Every structure is written in C-alpha cells, then in structure tokens.
C-alpha cells in the first residue's frame, strides 16, 4: 500500500464519483460480417446454415423461436427500461474472414491484440499454465487455448459450434436439458439465435488439471450477444470454470442474453465463477450500457454432486440474472455466493433459486449487494423444497450495503416448502458506509480510498474467498476502482 | 508544537468553537475539562480534521505547518493521534489487520521506499503493546470495535496509540467507561508514551485520571471557549466546586 497524495477535502460522494472512464470502453477496428437487423425464421435458419449445423440443432432453434414469438419479456424484475425493439438488433456478427482456424496464428492479429489489451494474452506460451481460455469475440469463439493438454485427460474444452460438429451426441443429449428452449423469454431468444459459447465435458474420474475460463468481449455496436455455455461433469469429476466479460462504451444499449447449463453426475462438482464488468452506461445520464439478461442454471443430477456459483457483478446497465441449482440427486449440494455492485444509474435484480428435489440436499446462499450513487440493487431468491426432499437444508444470508444516501437496496426472498422436515434459515442485514467510519481510518493515517476498499472487502469477504486466487485479487481491485476514482 | 489562535469552528452554520487559544509544547500534558456540550469533542475533531466541521476563523499551527490545510490522514501521518470519545464500529474489518494497515501507512509515509512490515513481525509488536495496555489477544481477531463494550473500545484506542506512537495525542474522555484496573493500565500506557518529545491533551470529566497522569496545565472549556487555565490544583477545585463559578457570566 503506497500512501496516496491526499485529496483535498473530498466528500464521500466526491470520492465515489469517479469514473466515467470505463477502462475497457474502446472498440477494435476489424471488419465484421453482420447479419441484417431483425429476427424472423429466415434469420434463425441462416444462423444454423452459416454454422453448418445438423438437423437437431435447426429443430431446436426453430422450436425455441416459435415459443419465443408467444412470449413476453418478464415484467416482475425490479428494473425499469424502455421496451427493447427486437427487430432493431443484429443477431449475428463475426470477425471476417470466416474460415476454420487451425491454430492461434491464424486469428486476426487485431483480435489477439484486443485480448492482450484486456489482459488476456491468448498466446499459449505466455498463458498462465494453470488456466485454459476460450475467447469469444462478438458472437464467435476465436481461440481456445491448452486444448491439447486437456485432451490428454479426455477433457473436451472448445467452442460450442465446434462441439456441435464434433460431439453432436453429447450436445444433443444435454442441450436444453437444464434450461429448456422455452424456459423464459430471453432463454427462448437465446435458444433460437445463440451463436457461440464454450463447451466443456469432463469425463468420469477426472479432476481438471487447470482452471477453464471463457472471456466474452462484445465489440460491435448494434449486435446482441447470445452465447451459450454447457458444462458437463461426469461421475467423480471436478472442474473450476471462470467467466469474464467486458464491452466497449456505446451510447446505445446492447443486449446480452446468455444461457449457461451445467450438469453434474454422481459425486461430480462444478465450481463456476464469474466476474462481470460489462459497460454500465454513462454514470450521470445512464446512456448506453449492456442489458445483461442471463439464464444460468445447474442440475445436480447425480447423488452427492455439487454445483457452486460465485459471481461478482460490477457492470451492465441492467442485470437480470439468477444462477440456480436443481438439486435432484440425493445428498446433492448447491451454493450461490454473490457480490453485486451497482453505481451510477445501474439497476440489478439478481439472486438465485435453489430447488430441492432429492433427499438430504443442502443449499447455501450468501448474497452481498452494494449500491452507490442513484443505483438500485435487488436480491431475489427462491428456496423451494419439493415433497420428496426429506431433510433438505438451506441457509440464506442477504446483506446490503448502501453507499451515499441516494441508492436503494431491496430483498425479495421467496420460500416454498412442501416437506415439513426441511430446515430453512434466512438472515438479512442492511448497513451503510458512514463518513464517521472513513474518518476513523483517516485519523489513523489510512487514505479514504484504502478505507473504502477495506470496508467493502470486509463486507464481501465470504464471497471473495470462494473465488480462485487471481480472480479474487482482480475482483477486489475492480470493486475498489468502481467506488473510488481518486486513486487512478 | 501546537499553537491554536482564536479558533472558530462550527457545524452547518452553528458556531460551536468560539475563539479558542491554546499553546502546547513538547513534553507537556494538558487536561481540558468543562461541562457537557461545551465543545471539547468538537475541538478535538476539528484538530483531527473531521469533515463535518467547518473552520470559520483563526489559525492552527502544528510543528510550523498550517494544520488546517492538511487532510485528516496527513495530520495522522504527521503524528497527531485522536482517541475518540465514541469510537465507531467497523464490522468486516479485522482489528489486527486494521492496526497493521495503520502501521504500514505510517511506515511508508516516513520512508516511501520502505517495505511493509512482515505480518509476523507485526504480530510481535502487537502482542507487546497489547500486554502494555492489558488487553486480551482475542481482540486481535475481532472486527474493529464491533460489539466491543464501552471500556474495550477505549482500551482499543489506547492500543492504537501505543502502536502508532504519536507526537501529539488528543484523548477525548478515554477514561470514561473504564473500570478501576483498566484505568490504571490505560494510564500507565499513556504515561509510558509521554516522553520529552511528545505531548498529550487529555479531555476528561474526572480528576481521578489526573491522579494517574500528572498534567502540567488544566483548562476549562465552556460554551466554546477556554474560560480558565491553571495548574493541577484547578482540577481539584473543579471537583469540589463544579463549573458554575466559572461559567455563569462568561459571555
Ligand atoms: N455533528 C454535530 N451535529 C449537531 N450538533 C453538534 C455536532 N457536533 C457537536 N454538536 C453540538 O455542539 C455542542 C458541543 O458538542 P461537543 O461534543 O463538542 O461537547 P463536549 O464538550 O465534548 O461534551 P461532552 O462532555 O458531553 O462530551 C453540543 O451542543 C453538540 O450538540
Ligand atoms: Mg465530548
């Protein structure tokens, strides 16, 4: 910790008022192939055709599209935004030229530079040897590193398009098995038009020798990003998966409607961590920013299997996201650890669903919401215990922290239990960073910036400790950066 | 070391400090007494740089520098320590980590090229200082002041002071809320700190503290002013007679 030059008479509000400077707000100048705007059956067919998909994929898409036509965007989240014109979005964009890339050397150097600038060098040599990366640029996966090494363990880690071509039986078996095509408005849309994403299969009795990660980057202005991630972890296997996201700064809103499906078989465990830092729009006017409408769900299909979601949500104009667990296998375990930070005019409605079906299933929910400026931060969580779920247990803890006095925090817990042997515990708290707390630090020679970080990190400790080491450090930095400008 | 001249300060337009003059030299212990609401805490917070209070007049010079121009953390790093009357609770922040942060901030301020202290080395310093103020080790891992009893909070203030070794300590009613043994321990801690180089301002309501710590000067504050200054026996007189004889016609 280096002593910072003192900031003259900064009020709490001033310290917090940083950063209209979003560090990742630039675009990469490369030619993209983009479909005309709008969505109809022709576009859906064209996407499928462009990707040379087998019939089952086209059928899946068309079914989803037809379902979508009958659906309406959800009105229940605690967020406000003008209706989205779904005909004013381009549903597919890919860097030109489109040809199958044999190695990293063939990736457009501009794109490689983009990822490097984002701190994700794709050059395998330079890559940390314990993380494999799938990089998704607009709609298309541009590079997956460490494939060979993973293959030696029988682990499949590739783009989902590639998986459709090479492992169609796996994709057909699991696609839509956790998030059905018509699950909700945005999931249906994604199912109809999803372009790419990551695919992971961990064979039985395998502990992945490295962390797997996907990095999403939206580059083009009026395209939506609809990626789809599938992770299947077979018996007695384990994988830790990381997801990161950024987007350039545009005055218009971009739609990001992703679907993530996880499946664990007997004794398997998936640890899924996200650090989301999409552009959140102008801090003063709210102009621009990503609409992050995501459906993430995991199914603990096998006995004693476990799915653990950890998310640090710091960006997006609007976040609508409930990573959930279906605890189907007996003794299966679901976990949700979340930090959601909102500032400026951001709105977040996020939380989880834990659905207890199997016996002796257990779930834990730890949610930390931080709202600053004029933002609104809602936790929405459901714990549902089905009739046959004997001895289900849930522990939920939802804490909110308000920074300044114009922000708001809301908690919407829903508990439904059809089995009287269930043990459900819920705790909630709201606190505030006060001027007196910051002054206390300062009176001991600690800068306001470090004081804010210390209080925020203290508040988020339980969640951060779930993250892989480098990610935890990154997340701490990101939060501090969002809450104090004066350092930079 | 510290020279306050005709200081006026207030809160949202209401003047609370109404012209204070006070000079403190190295090695001196000054006691400030006075009725509730007379402005003692406000004066100490103004000296520490609390943003709620606005200085409307006068000057404060600390070691030749204009103290009022300095940020609160700079004042602390330059050696001013404020022991709060009501230390704030900071849940989530570990007490010993907080102390180490403060220690490191001081270390790096003195020498920007210095390395942060090794956590194990710090542990040793901390253990020694905790012994000094007779504080149990379990408070190391507690959250900062969170759920501490009134007396525990005060002891924790003295612990911080012992670790930061300030040049000028302003202790606002550090004795209030302490039991008799704790009062002795804390006084000893303060006494050990007082050397030829340091100075202490003790704000207190009780003459008892002054039996343990010998003040060179005793000041009485009333309605935002120092209305009487004297030596140790002034405290005894106040204990016997109260404040009425001083405060009645003061304005
Ligand atoms: N932040 C504030 N908001 C409103 N009033 C304040 C504030 N700070 C101080 N005051 C007022 O200023 C006056 C002096 O308060 P101060 O705390 O300095 O008194 P004190 O001498 O320390 O009293 P005590 O012996 O009770 O601790 C009081 O009337 C108090 O109510
Ligand atoms: Mg007081």
CSV table of N, CA, C and O in Angstrom, one decimal, chain B residues 40-103:
chain,number,residue,atom,x,y,z
B,40,UNK,N,-15.7,20.4,23.8
B,40,UNK,CA,-14.4,19.7,23.9
B,40,UNK,C,-14.2,18.7,22.8
B,40,UNK,O,-13.1,18.7,22.1
B,41,UNK,N,-15.2,17.9,22.5
B,41,UNK,CA,-15.0,16.9,21.5
B,41,UNK,C,-15.0,17.6,20.1
B,41,UNK,O,-14.2,17.1,19.2
B,42,UNK,N,-15.7,18.6,19.9
B,42,UNK,CA,-15.7,19.3,18.7
B,42,UNK,C,-14.3,19.9,18.4
B,42,UNK,O,-13.8,19.7,17.3
B,43,UNK,N,-13.7,20.5,19.4
B,43,UNK,CA,-12.4,21.0,19.3
B,43,UNK,C,-11.4,19.9,18.9
B,43,UNK,O,-10.6,20.0,17.9
B,44,UNK,N,-11.5,18.7,19.5
B,44,UNK,CA,-10.5,17.7,19.2
B,44,UNK,C,-10.8,17.1,17.7
B,44,UNK,O,-9.9,16.9,17.0
B,45,UNK,N,-12.1,17.1,17.3
B,45,UNK,CA,-12.4,16.6,16.0
B,45,UNK,C,-11.9,17.6,14.9
B,45,UNK,O,-11.5,17.3,13.8
B,46,UNK,N,-12.1,18.9,15.3
B,46,UNK,CA,-11.6,19.9,14.3
B,46,UNK,C,-10.1,19.8,14.2
B,46,UNK,O,-9.5,19.8,13.1
B,47,UNK,N,-9.4,19.5,15.3
B,47,UNK,CA,-7.9,19.4,15.2
B,47,UNK,C,-7.6,18.1,14.3
B,47,UNK,O,-6.6,18.1,13.6
B,48,UNK,N,-8.4,17.1,14.4
B,48,UNK,CA,-8.1,15.9,13.6
B,48,UNK,C,-8.6,16.0,12.2
B,48,UNK,O,-8.3,15.1,11.4
B,49,UNK,N,-9.4,17.0,11.9
B,49,UNK,CA,-9.8,17.3,10.5
B,49,UNK,C,-11.1,16.6,10.1
B,49,UNK,O,-11.3,16.3,9.0
B,50,UNK,N,-12.1,16.4,11.1
B,50,UNK,CA,-13.3,15.8,10.7
B,50,UNK,C,-14.1,16.7,9.7
B,50,UNK,O,-14.3,17.9,9.9
B,51,UNK,N,-14.5,16.1,8.6
B,51,UNK,CA,-15.2,16.9,7.5
B,51,UNK,C,-16.5,17.5,7.9
B,51,UNK,O,-16.9,18.4,7.2
B,52,UNK,N,-17.1,17.1,9.0
B,52,UNK,CA,-18.4,17.7,9.3
B,52,UNK,C,-18.3,19.1,9.8
B,52,UNK,O,-19.3,19.8,9.8
B,53,UNK,N,-17.1,19.4,10.3
B,53,UNK,CA,-17.0,20.7,11.0
B,53,UNK,C,-16.3,21.7,10.1
B,53,UNK,O,-15.3,21.4,9.4
B,54,UNK,N,-16.8,22.9,10.1
B,54,UNK,CA,-16.2,24.0,9.3
B,54,UNK,C,-15.4,25.0,10.1
B,54,UNK,O,-16.0,25.4,11.1
B,55,UNK,N,-14.2,25.2,9.7
B,55,UNK,CA,-13.5,26.2,10.5
B,55,UNK,C,-13.8,27.6,9.9
B,55,UNK,O,-13.7,27.8,8.7
B,56,UNK,N,-14.3,28.5,10.8
B,56,UNK,CA,-14.7,29.8,10.3
B,56,UNK,C,-13.7,30.9,10.6
B,56,UNK,O,-13.9,32.1,10.2
B,57,UNK,N,-12.7,30.7,11.4
B,57,UNK,CA,-11.8,31.7,11.8
B,57,UNK,C,-10.6,31.2,12.6
B,57,UNK,O,-10.7,30.1,13.2
B,58,UNK,N,-9.5,31.9,12.6
B,58,UNK,CA,-8.4,31.6,13.4
B,58,UNK,C,-7.4,30.7,12.7
B,58,UNK,O,-7.6,30.4,11.5
B,59,UNK,N,-6.3,30.3,13.4
B,59,UNK,CA,-5.3,29.5,12.8
B,59,UNK,C,-4.8,28.4,13.8
B,59,UNK,O,-5.0,28.5,15.0
B,60,UNK,N,-4.4,27.3,13.2
B,60,UNK,CA,-3.8,26.3,14.0
B,60,UNK,C,-2.4,25.9,13.3
B,60,UNK,O,-2.4,25.5,12.2
B,61,UNK,N,-1.4,26.0,14.1
B,61,UNK,CA,0.0,25.7,13.5
B,61,UNK,C,0.5,24.5,14.3
B,61,UNK,O,0.5,24.5,15.5
B,62,UNK,N,0.9,23.5,13.5
B,62,UNK,CA,1.4,22.3,14.1
B,62,UNK,C,2.8,22.1,13.6
B,62,UNK,O,3.0,21.9,12.3
B,63,UNK,N,3.8,22.1,14.4
B,63,UNK,CA,5.2,22.0,14.0
B,63,UNK,C,5.6,22.9,12.8
B,63,UNK,O,6.1,22.4,11.8
B,64,UNK,N,5.1,24.1,12.9
B,64,UNK,CA,5.4,25.1,11.9
B,64,UNK,C,4.5,25.1,10.7
B,64,UNK,O,4.7,25.9,9.8
B,65,UNK,N,3.7,24.1,10.6
B,65,UNK,CA,2.8,24.0,9.4
B,65,UNK,C,1.4,24.3,9.7
B,65,UNK,O,0.9,24.2,10.9
B,66,UNK,N,0.7,24.8,8.7
B,66,UNK,CA,-0.8,25.1,8.8
B,66,UNK,C,-1.6,23.8,8.9
B,66,UNK,O,-1.8,23.2,7.9
B,67,UNK,N,-2.0,23.5,10.1
B,67,UNK,CA,-2.7,22.2,10.3
B,67,UNK,C,-4.0,22.1,9.5
B,67,UNK,O,-4.4,21.1,9.0
B,68,UNK,N,-4.7,23.3,9.4
B,68,UNK,CA,-6.0,23.3,8.9
B,68,UNK,C,-6.0,23.0,7.4
B,68,UNK,O,-7.0,22.7,6.8
B,69,UNK,N,-4.8,23.1,6.8
B,69,UNK,CA,-4.7,22.8,5.3
B,69,UNK,C,-4.5,21.3,5.1
B,69,UNK,O,-4.5,20.9,3.9
B,70,UNK,N,-4.2,20.6,6.1
B,70,UNK,CA,-3.9,19.2,5.9
B,70,UNK,C,-5.1,18.3,6.0
B,70,UNK,O,-6.0,18.5,6.7
B,71,UNK,N,-5.0,17.2,5.1
B,71,UNK,CA,-6.0,16.2,5.1
B,71,UNK,C,-6.0,15.5,6.5
B,71,UNK,O,-4.9,15.4,7.0
B,72,UNK,N,-7.1,14.9,6.9
B,72,UNK,CA,-7.0,14.1,8.2
B,72,UNK,C,-5.9,13.1,8.2
B,72,UNK,O,-5.2,12.9,9.2
B,73,UNK,N,-5.8,12.3,7.1
B,73,UNK,CA,-4.8,11.3,7.1
B,73,UNK,C,-3.4,11.8,7.2
B,73,UNK,O,-2.5,11.3,7.8
B,74,UNK,N,-3.2,13.0,6.6
B,74,UNK,CA,-1.9,13.6,6.6
B,74,UNK,C,-1.6,14.1,8.1
B,74,UNK,O,-0.4,14.0,8.6
B,75,UNK,N,-2.6,14.6,8.8
B,75,UNK,CA,-2.4,15.0,10.2
B,75,UNK,C,-1.9,13.8,11.0
B,75,UNK,O,-1.0,13.9,11.8
B,76,UNK,N,-2.6,12.7,10.7
B,76,UNK,CA,-2.3,11.5,11.5
B,76,UNK,C,-0.9,11.0,11.2
B,76,UNK,O,-0.1,10.7,12.0
B,77,UNK,N,-0.5,11.1,9.9
B,77,UNK,CA,0.8,10.6,9.5
B,77,UNK,C,1.9,11.5,10.0
B,77,UNK,O,3.0,11.1,10.2
B,78,UNK,N,1.5,12.8,10.2
B,78,UNK,CA,2.5,13.7,10.8
B,78,UNK,C,2.5,13.6,12.3
B,78,UNK,O,3.2,14.4,13.0
B,79,UNK,N,1.8,12.7,12.9
B,79,UNK,CA,2.0,12.4,14.3
B,79,UNK,C,0.9,12.8,15.3
B,79,UNK,O,1.1,12.8,16.5
B,80,UNK,N,-0.3,13.2,14.7
B,80,UNK,CA,-1.4,13.5,15.6
B,80,UNK,C,-2.3,12.3,15.8
B,80,UNK,O,-2.6,11.6,14.8
B,81,UNK,N,-2.6,12.0,17.0
B,81,UNK,CA,-3.5,10.9,17.2
B,81,UNK,C,-4.7,11.3,18.0
B,81,UNK,O,-4.6,12.1,19.0
B,82,UNK,N,-5.8,10.9,17.6
B,82,UNK,CA,-7.1,11.3,18.2
B,82,UNK,C,-7.7,10.0,18.8
B,82,UNK,O,-8.0,9.1,18.1
B,83,UNK,N,-7.9,10.0,20.1
B,83,UNK,CA,-8.6,8.9,20.8
B,83,UNK,C,-10.0,9.4,20.9
B,83,UNK,O,-10.3,10.4,21.6
B,84,UNK,N,-10.9,8.7,20.3
B,84,UNK,CA,-12.3,9.1,20.2
B,84,UNK,C,-13.1,8.9,21.5
B,84,UNK,O,-12.9,7.9,22.1
B,85,UNK,N,-14.0,9.8,21.7
B,85,UNK,CA,-14.9,9.6,22.8
B,85,UNK,C,-15.9,8.5,22.5
B,85,UNK,O,-16.2,7.6,23.4
B,86,UNK,N,-16.3,8.4,21.3
B,86,UNK,CA,-17.2,7.3,20.8
B,86,UNK,C,-16.6,6.6,19.6
B,86,UNK,O,-17.0,6.9,18.5
B,87,UNK,N,-15.7,5.7,19.8
B,87,UNK,CA,-15.0,5.0,18.6
B,87,UNK,C,-16.1,4.3,17.8
B,87,UNK,O,-17.0,3.6,18.4
B,88,UNK,N,-16.0,4.4,16.5
B,88,UNK,CA,-17.1,3.9,15.6
B,88,UNK,C,-16.8,2.4,15.4
B,88,UNK,O,-15.7,1.9,15.4
B,89,UNK,N,-17.9,1.6,15.2
B,89,UNK,CA,-17.7,0.2,14.9
B,89,UNK,C,-17.6,0.0,13.4
B,89,UNK,O,-18.3,0.6,12.6
B,90,UNK,N,-16.6,-0.9,13.1
B,90,UNK,CA,-16.4,-1.2,11.7
B,90,UNK,C,-16.5,-2.7,11.4
B,90,UNK,O,-15.4,-3.4,11.4
B,91,UNK,N,-17.7,-3.2,11.2
B,91,UNK,CA,-17.8,-4.7,11.0
B,91,UNK,C,-17.1,-5.1,9.7
B,91,UNK,O,-17.1,-4.3,8.8
B,92,UNK,N,-16.6,-6.3,9.7
B,92,UNK,CA,-16.0,-6.8,8.5
B,92,UNK,C,-14.5,-6.5,8.4
B,92,UNK,O,-13.8,-7.1,7.7
B,93,UNK,N,-14.0,-5.5,9.2
B,93,UNK,CA,-12.6,-5.2,9.1
B,93,UNK,C,-11.9,-5.7,10.4
B,93,UNK,O,-12.3,-5.4,11.5
B,94,UNK,N,-11.0,-6.6,10.2
B,94,UNK,CA,-10.3,-7.3,11.3
B,94,UNK,C,-9.4,-6.3,12.1
B,94,UNK,O,-8.7,-5.5,11.5
B,95,UNK,N,-9.5,-6.4,13.4
B,95,UNK,CA,-8.8,-5.4,14.3
B,95,UNK,C,-7.3,-5.4,14.0
B,95,UNK,O,-6.7,-4.4,13.8
B,96,UNK,N,-6.7,-6.6,14.0
B,96,UNK,CA,-5.2,-6.6,13.8
B,96,UNK,C,-4.8,-6.2,12.4
B,96,UNK,O,-3.8,-5.5,12.2
B,97,UNK,N,-5.7,-6.5,11.4
B,97,UNK,CA,-5.4,-6.1,10.0
B,97,UNK,C,-5.5,-4.6,9.9
B,97,UNK,O,-4.7,-3.9,9.2
B,98,UNK,N,-6.4,-4.0,10.6
B,98,UNK,CA,-6.6,-2.6,10.6
B,98,UNK,C,-5.4,-1.9,11.2
B,98,UNK,O,-4.8,-0.9,10.7
B,99,UNK,N,-4.9,-2.5,12.3
B,99,UNK,CA,-3.8,-1.9,13.0
B,99,UNK,C,-2.5,-2.0,12.1
B,99,UNK,O,-1.7,-1.1,12.0
B,100,UNK,N,-2.4,-3.1,11.4
B,100,UNK,CA,-1.3,-3.3,10.5
B,100,UNK,C,-1.3,-2.3,9.3
B,100,UNK,O,-0.3,-1.7,8.9
B,101,UNK,N,-2.6,-2.1,8.8
B,101,UNK,CA,-2.7,-1.0,7.8
B,101,UNK,C,-2.2,0.3,8.3
B,101,UNK,O,-1.5,1.0,7.5
B,102,UNK,N,-2.7,0.7,9.5
B,102,UNK,CA,-2.3,2.0,10.0
B,102,UNK,C,-0.8,2.0,10.2
B,102,UNK,O,-0.1,3.0,9.9
B,103,UNK,N,-0.2,0.9,10.7
B,103,UNK,CA,1.2,0.9,11.0
B,103,UNK,C,2.0,1.0,9.7
B,103,UNK,O,2.9,1.8,9.5
